[in-house]
Coordinates of N, CA and C in Angstrom, one line a residue:
M1 N -99.6 140.5 128.8 CA -100.4 140.5 130.0 C -100.4 139.1 130.7
T2 N -100.0 139.2 132.0 CA -100.0 137.9 132.7 C -101.4 137.5 133.1
A3 N -101.5 136.3 133.7 CA -102.8 135.8 134.1 C -103.4 136.6 135.2
L4 N -102.5 137.1 136.2 CA -103.1 137.9 137.3 C -103.6 139.2 136.8
E5 N -102.9 139.8 135.8 CA -103.3 141.1 135.3 C -104.7 140.9 134.6
G6 N -104.8 139.8 133.9 CA -106.1 139.5 133.2 C -107.2 139.4 134.2
W7 N -107.0 138.6 135.3 CA -108.0 138.5 136.3 C -108.3 139.9 137.0
A8 N -107.3 140.7 137.2 CA -107.5 142.0 137.8 C -108.3 142.9 136.9
F9 N -108.1 142.8 135.6 CA -108.9 143.6 134.6 C -110.3 143.1 134.7
L10 N -110.6 141.8 134.7 CA -111.9 141.3 134.7 C -112.7 141.7 136.0
A11 N -111.9 141.6 137.1 CA -112.6 142.0 138.4 C -112.9 143.5 138.4
L12 N -112.0 144.3 137.8 CA -112.3 145.7 137.7 C -113.5 146.0 136.8
M13 N -113.6 145.3 135.7 CA -114.7 145.5 134.8 C -116.0 145.1 135.5
A14 N -116.0 144.0 136.2 CA -117.2 143.5 136.9 C -117.6 144.5 138.0
C15 N -116.6 145.1 138.6 CA -116.9 146.2 139.6 C -117.6 147.4 139.0
L16 N -117.1 147.8 137.9 CA -117.7 149.0 137.2 C -119.1 148.7 136.7
I17 N -119.3 147.5 136.2 CA -120.6 147.1 135.7 C -121.6 147.0 136.9
G18 N -121.1 146.4 138.0 CA -121.9 146.3 139.2 C -122.3 147.7 139.8
I19 N -121.4 148.6 139.7 CA -121.8 150.0 140.2 C -122.8 150.6 139.3
V20 N -122.6 150.4 138.0 CA -123.6 151.0 137.1 C -125.0 150.4 137.3
F21 N -125.1 149.1 137.5 CA -126.3 148.4 137.8 C -126.9 148.9 139.1
A22 N -126.1 149.0 140.1 CA -126.6 149.4 141.4 C -127.2 150.8 141.4
L23 N -126.6 151.7 140.5 CA -127.1 153.0 140.5 C -128.2 153.2 139.6
T24 N -128.4 152.3 138.6 CA -129.5 152.5 137.6 C -130.6 151.5 137.7
L25 N -130.3 150.2 137.8 CA -131.4 149.2 137.7 C -132.0 148.7 139.0
F26 N -131.2 148.6 140.0 CA -131.6 148.0 141.3 C -132.1 149.1 142.2
E27 N -132.9 148.7 143.1 CA -133.4 149.6 144.2 C -133.4 148.9 145.5
G28 N -133.3 149.6 146.6 CA -133.4 149.1 147.9 C -132.2 148.2 148.3
V29 N -132.6 147.0 148.9 CA -131.6 146.1 149.4 C -130.8 145.5 148.2
A30 N -131.4 145.3 147.1 CA -130.6 144.7 146.0 C -129.5 145.7 145.6
A31 N -129.8 147.0 145.6 CA -128.7 148.0 145.2 C -127.6 148.0 146.2
I32 N -127.9 147.8 147.5 CA -126.9 147.7 148.6 C -126.0 146.5 148.4
I33 N -126.7 145.4 148.1 CA -125.9 144.1 148.0 C -125.0 144.2 146.7
V34 N -125.5 144.7 145.6 CA -124.7 144.8 144.4 C -123.6 145.8 144.7
S35 N -123.8 146.9 145.4 CA -122.7 147.8 145.7 C -121.6 147.2 146.5
L36 N -122.0 146.4 147.5 CA -121.0 145.7 148.3 C -120.2 144.7 147.5
I37 N -120.9 144.0 146.7 CA -120.1 143.0 145.8 C -119.2 143.7 144.9
A38 N -119.6 144.9 144.3 CA -118.8 145.6 143.4 C -117.6 146.2 144.2
T39 N -117.8 146.6 145.4 CA -116.7 147.1 146.2 C -115.6 146.0 146.5
V40 N -116.1 144.8 146.8 CA -115.2 143.7 147.0 C -114.4 143.4 145.8
L41 N -115.1 143.4 144.6 CA -114.4 143.2 143.4 C -113.4 144.2 143.0
G42 N -113.7 145.5 143.4 CA -112.7 146.6 143.2 C -111.5 146.4 144.0
I43 N -111.7 146.0 145.3 CA -110.5 145.7 146.2 C -109.7 144.5 145.7
L44 N -110.4 143.5 145.2 CA -109.8 142.3 144.7 C -109.0 142.6 143.4
S45 N -109.5 143.5 142.6 CA -108.7 143.8 141.4 C -107.4 144.6 141.7
G46 N -107.5 145.4 142.7 CA -106.3 146.1 143.1 C -105.3 145.2 143.7
G47 N -105.7 144.2 144.5 CA -104.8 143.2 145.1 C -104.2 142.3 144.0
L48 N -105.0 141.9 143.1 CA -104.5 141.0 142.0 C -103.5 141.8 141.1
Y49 N -103.7 143.1 140.9 CA -102.8 143.8 140.1 C -101.5 144.0 140.8
A50 N -101.6 144.3 142.1 CA -100.4 144.5 142.9 C -99.6 143.2 143.0
A51 N -100.2 142.1 143.1 CA -99.5 140.8 143.1 C -98.8 140.5 141.8
S52 N -99.5 140.9 140.7 CA -98.9 140.7 139.4 C -97.7 141.6 139.2
V53 N -97.7 142.8 139.7 CA -96.6 143.8 139.6 C -95.4 143.3 140.4
R54 N -95.7 142.7 141.6 CA -94.7 142.2 142.5 C -93.9 141.1 141.9
R55 N -94.6 140.3 141.0 CA -94.0 139.1 140.4 C -93.0 139.5 139.3
H56 N -93.1 140.7 138.8 CA -92.2 141.0 137.7 C -90.9 141.5 138.2

């Protein structure tokens, strides 16, 4: 596993945990903010993984 794949995996896990928290623990504006952060982390994980695949 390369460094970029490791960061992509961590970003994806943070995205999934953020979505779970947004759906269960947070309410109102906090849930919206956590959902937006999780979405950005999900997009980031995809970009990092694509960059790592391109390097091989």
